[in-house]
Amino acid sequence: MRHLRSKVTALALGALLGALASPGTASAAASKQVRVCETGGTSVQVWLAGYNDKGVYTNSRIWDVPATQCSTLTGYWWKTNSAVDVHTLRPGQAWKTKGSYLTESEDQVITLY
């Protein structure tokens, strides 16, 4: 009986640790992914800086968004009801930065012109 109890305890602990260590989906109420749409005639590079779903200020990697298309910036979850800095680079221009406020109530699409 004691041997069985220790096995059950070990299994339960392993399951708990596995669940904590595995990546999951963030809570939609607390954070969201961002989609960037380029409406101009040129491609753009973009990266974001802001508070993630864990409340840590972070920078994303750089994405290439083709002209007249949209890209979801996957792998990053941004805290809602807060602002992110949107950094953009177009061919032949310098990096530009603008702010965007992320609301809880809607899908987040940042449109670039």
PDB file of C-alpha atoms in Angstrom:
ATOM      1  CA  MET A   1       0.000   0.000   0.000  1.00  0.00           C
ATOM      2  CA  ARG A   2       2.804   2.395   0.891  1.00  0.00           C
ATOM      3  CA  HIS A   3       4.553   1.588  -2.396  1.00  0.00           C
ATOM      4  CA  LEU A   4       1.363   2.311  -4.362  1.00  0.00           C
ATOM      5  CA  ARG A   5       0.840   5.609  -2.541  1.00  0.00           C
ATOM      6  CA  SER A   6       4.374   6.793  -3.368  1.00  0.00           C
ATOM      7  CA  LYS A   7       3.850   5.892  -7.053  1.00  0.00           C
ATOM      8  CA  VAL A   8       0.576   7.827  -7.164  1.00  0.00           C
ATOM      9  CA  THR A   9       2.235  10.806  -5.469  1.00  0.00           C
ATOM     10  CA  ALA A  10       5.146  10.685  -7.928  1.00  0.00           C
ATOM     11  CA  LEU A  11       2.754  10.530 -10.897  1.00  0.00           C
ATOM     12  CA  ALA A  12       0.701  13.455  -9.610  1.00  0.00           C
ATOM     13  CA  LEU A  13       3.827  15.535  -8.994  1.00  0.00           C
ATOM     14  CA  GLY A  14       5.167  14.688 -12.457  1.00  0.00           C
ATOM     15  CA  ALA A  15       1.903  15.704 -14.099  1.00  0.00           C
ATOM     16  CA  LEU A  16       1.846  19.000 -12.196  1.00  0.00           C
ATOM     17  CA  LEU A  17       5.447  19.839 -13.096  1.00  0.00           C
ATOM     18  CA  GLY A  18       4.852  18.880 -16.733  1.00  0.00           C
ATOM     19  CA  ALA A  19       1.822  21.143 -16.930  1.00  0.00           C
ATOM     20  CA  LEU A  20       3.737  24.035 -15.412  1.00  0.00           C
ATOM     21  CA  ALA A  21       6.702  23.587 -17.740  1.00  0.00           C
ATOM     22  CA  SER A  22       4.771  23.197 -20.980  1.00  0.00           C
ATOM     23  CA  PRO A  23       3.872  26.248 -23.049  1.00  0.00           C
ATOM     24  CA  GLY A  24       0.183  26.964 -23.056  1.00  0.00           C
ATOM     25  CA  THR A  25      -2.189  29.479 -24.423  1.00  0.00           C
ATOM     26  CA  ALA A  26      -2.337  32.746 -22.619  1.00  0.00           C
ATOM     27  CA  SER A  27      -5.560  33.948 -21.149  1.00  0.00           C
ATOM     28  CA  ALA A  28      -7.473  35.923 -23.755  1.00  0.00           C
ATOM     29  CA  ALA A  29      -8.734  38.306 -21.073  1.00  0.00           C
ATOM     30  CA  ALA A  30      -5.203  39.202 -19.898  1.00  0.00           C
ATOM     31  CA  SER A  31      -3.190  39.182 -23.117  1.00  0.00           C
ATOM     32  CA  LYS A  32      -3.395  38.874 -26.878  1.00  0.00           C
ATOM     33  CA  GLN A  33      -1.387  38.388 -30.012  1.00  0.00           C
ATOM     34  CA  VAL A  34      -1.091  41.289 -32.435  1.00  0.00           C
ATOM     35  CA  ARG A  35      -1.700  41.325 -36.180  1.00  0.00           C
ATOM     36  CA  VAL A  36       0.046  43.981 -38.286  1.00  0.00           C
ATOM     37  CA  CYS A  37      -1.331  45.040 -41.675  1.00  0.00           C
ATOM     38  CA  GLU A  38       0.681  46.994 -44.245  1.00  0.00           C
ATOM     39  CA  THR A  39      -1.612  49.031 -46.492  1.00  0.00           C
ATOM     40  CA  GLY A  40       1.113  50.873 -48.405  1.00  0.00           C
ATOM     41  CA  GLY A  41       2.916  49.838 -51.528  1.00  0.00           C
ATOM     42  CA  THR A  42       6.131  48.672 -49.842  1.00  0.00           C
ATOM     43  CA  SER A  43       7.079  45.899 -47.476  1.00  0.00           C
ATOM     44  CA  VAL A  44       7.959  46.822 -43.904  1.00  0.00           C
ATOM     45  CA  GLN A  45       9.947  45.322 -41.064  1.00  0.00           C
ATOM     46  CA  VAL A  46       8.271  45.563 -37.668  1.00  0.00           C
ATOM     47  CA  TRP A  47       8.981  44.722 -34.046  1.00  0.00           C
ATOM     48  CA  LEU A  48       7.121  45.496 -30.829  1.00  0.00           C
ATOM     49  CA  ALA A  49       8.165  46.484 -27.326  1.00  0.00           C
ATOM     50  CA  GLY A  50       5.848  46.386 -24.338  1.00  0.00           C
ATOM     51  CA  TYR A  51       4.578  44.343 -21.413  1.00  0.00           C
ATOM     52  CA  ASN A  52       3.981  40.672 -22.117  1.00  0.00           C
ATOM     53  CA  ASP A  53       1.380  38.363 -20.583  1.00  0.00           C
ATOM     54  CA  LYS A  54       3.640  37.858 -17.540  1.00  0.00           C
ATOM     55  CA  GLY A  55       3.992  41.604 -16.889  1.00  0.00           C
ATOM     56  CA  VAL A  56       7.616  41.720 -18.081  1.00  0.00           C
ATOM     57  CA  TYR A  57       8.704  44.498 -20.456  1.00  0.00           C
ATOM     58  CA  THR A  58      10.137  42.793 -23.543  1.00  0.00           C
ATOM     59  CA  ASN A  59      11.043  43.252 -27.194  1.00  0.00           C
ATOM     60  CA  SER A  60       9.820  40.943 -29.928  1.00  0.00           C
ATOM     61  CA  ARG A  61      11.845  39.676 -32.830  1.00  0.00           C
ATOM     62  CA  ILE A  62      11.648  41.461 -36.206  1.00  0.00           C
ATOM     63  CA  TRP A  63       8.999  40.412 -38.719  1.00  0.00           C
ATOM     64  CA  ASP A  64       8.819  41.135 -42.441  1.00  0.00           C
ATOM     65  CA  VAL A  65       5.330  42.230 -43.483  1.00  0.00           C
ATOM     66  CA  PRO A  66       4.826  42.190 -47.274  1.00  0.00           C
ATOM     67  CA  ALA A  67       3.193  45.155 -49.002  1.00  0.00           C
ATOM     68  CA  THR A  68      -0.622  45.151 -48.799  1.00  0.00           C
ATOM     69  CA  GLN A  69      -0.650  42.082 -46.508  1.00  0.00           C
ATOM     70  CA  CYS A  70      -1.065  41.252 -42.826  1.00  0.00           C
ATOM     71  CA  SER A  71       1.071  39.167 -40.477  1.00  0.00           C
ATOM     72  CA  THR A  72       0.195  37.822 -37.037  1.00  0.00           C
ATOM     73  CA  LEU A  73       3.174  38.296 -34.752  1.00  0.00           C
ATOM     74  CA  THR A  74       3.036  34.796 -33.315  1.00  0.00           C
ATOM     75  CA  GLY A  75       4.876  33.621 -30.256  1.00  0.00           C
ATOM     76  CA  TYR A  76       4.371  36.860 -28.330  1.00  0.00           C
ATOM     77  CA  TRP A  77       1.434  37.600 -26.035  1.00  0.00           C
ATOM     78  CA  TRP A  78       0.999  41.245 -25.045  1.00  0.00           C
ATOM     79  CA  LYS A  79      -0.734  42.519 -21.922  1.00  0.00           C
ATOM     80  CA  THR A  80      -4.118  44.062 -22.660  1.00  0.00           C
ATOM     81  CA  ASN A  81      -5.148  47.505 -21.442  1.00  0.00           C
ATOM     82  CA  SER A  82      -1.592  48.691 -22.016  1.00  0.00           C
ATOM     83  CA  ALA A  83       0.438  50.241 -24.822  1.00  0.00           C
ATOM     84  CA  VAL A  84       3.074  48.724 -27.073  1.00  0.00           C
ATOM     85  CA  ASP A  85       5.680  50.568 -29.106  1.00  0.00           C
ATOM     86  CA  VAL A  86       5.501  49.628 -32.785  1.00  0.00           C
ATOM     87  CA  HIS A  87       8.878  50.006 -34.525  1.00  0.00           C
ATOM     88  CA  THR A  88       8.823  50.013 -38.331  1.00  0.00           C
ATOM     89  CA  LEU A  89      11.461  50.155 -41.047  1.00  0.00           C
ATOM     90  CA  ARG A  90      10.695  50.738 -44.705  1.00  0.00           C
ATOM     91  CA  PRO A  91      13.284  50.379 -47.477  1.00  0.00           C
ATOM     92  CA  GLY A  92      15.467  53.499 -47.713  1.00  0.00           C
ATOM     93  CA  GLN A  93      14.083  55.054 -44.499  1.00  0.00           C
ATOM     94  CA  ALA A  94      15.072  55.187 -40.832  1.00  0.00           C
ATOM     95  CA  TRP A  95      13.312  53.233 -38.073  1.00  0.00           C
ATOM     96  CA  LYS A  96      10.108  54.922 -36.896  1.00  0.00           C
ATOM     97  CA  THR A  97       8.179  54.334 -33.681  1.00  0.00           C
ATOM     98  CA  LYS A  98       4.510  54.830 -32.832  1.00  0.00           C
ATOM     99  CA  GLY A  99       2.403  53.718 -29.898  1.00  0.00           C
ATOM    100  CA  SER A 100      -0.618  51.462 -30.028  1.00  0.00           C
ATOM    101  CA  TYR A 101      -3.025  50.746 -27.166  1.00  0.00           C
ATOM    102  CA  LEU A 102      -4.145  47.127 -26.761  1.00  0.00           C
ATOM    103  CA  THR A 103      -7.732  46.758 -25.592  1.00  0.00           C
ATOM    104  CA  GLU A 104      -9.321  43.675 -24.058  1.00  0.00           C
ATOM    105  CA  SER A 105     -12.518  43.834 -26.051  1.00  0.00           C
ATOM    106  CA  GLU A 106     -11.405  43.305 -29.635  1.00  0.00           C
ATOM    107  CA  ASP A 107      -8.904  41.541 -31.861  1.00  0.00           C
ATOM    108  CA  GLN A 108      -5.805  43.657 -32.134  1.00  0.00           C
ATOM    109  CA  VAL A 109      -4.905  44.789 -35.625  1.00  0.00           C
ATOM    110  CA  ILE A 110      -2.291  47.506 -36.116  1.00  0.00           C
ATOM    111  CA  THR A 111      -2.594  49.122 -39.539  1.00  0.00           C
ATOM    112  CA  LEU A 112       0.496  50.727 -41.055  1.00  0.00           C
ATOM    113  CA  TYR A 113       0.282  53.348 -43.808  1.00  0.00           C
TER     114      TYR A 113
END
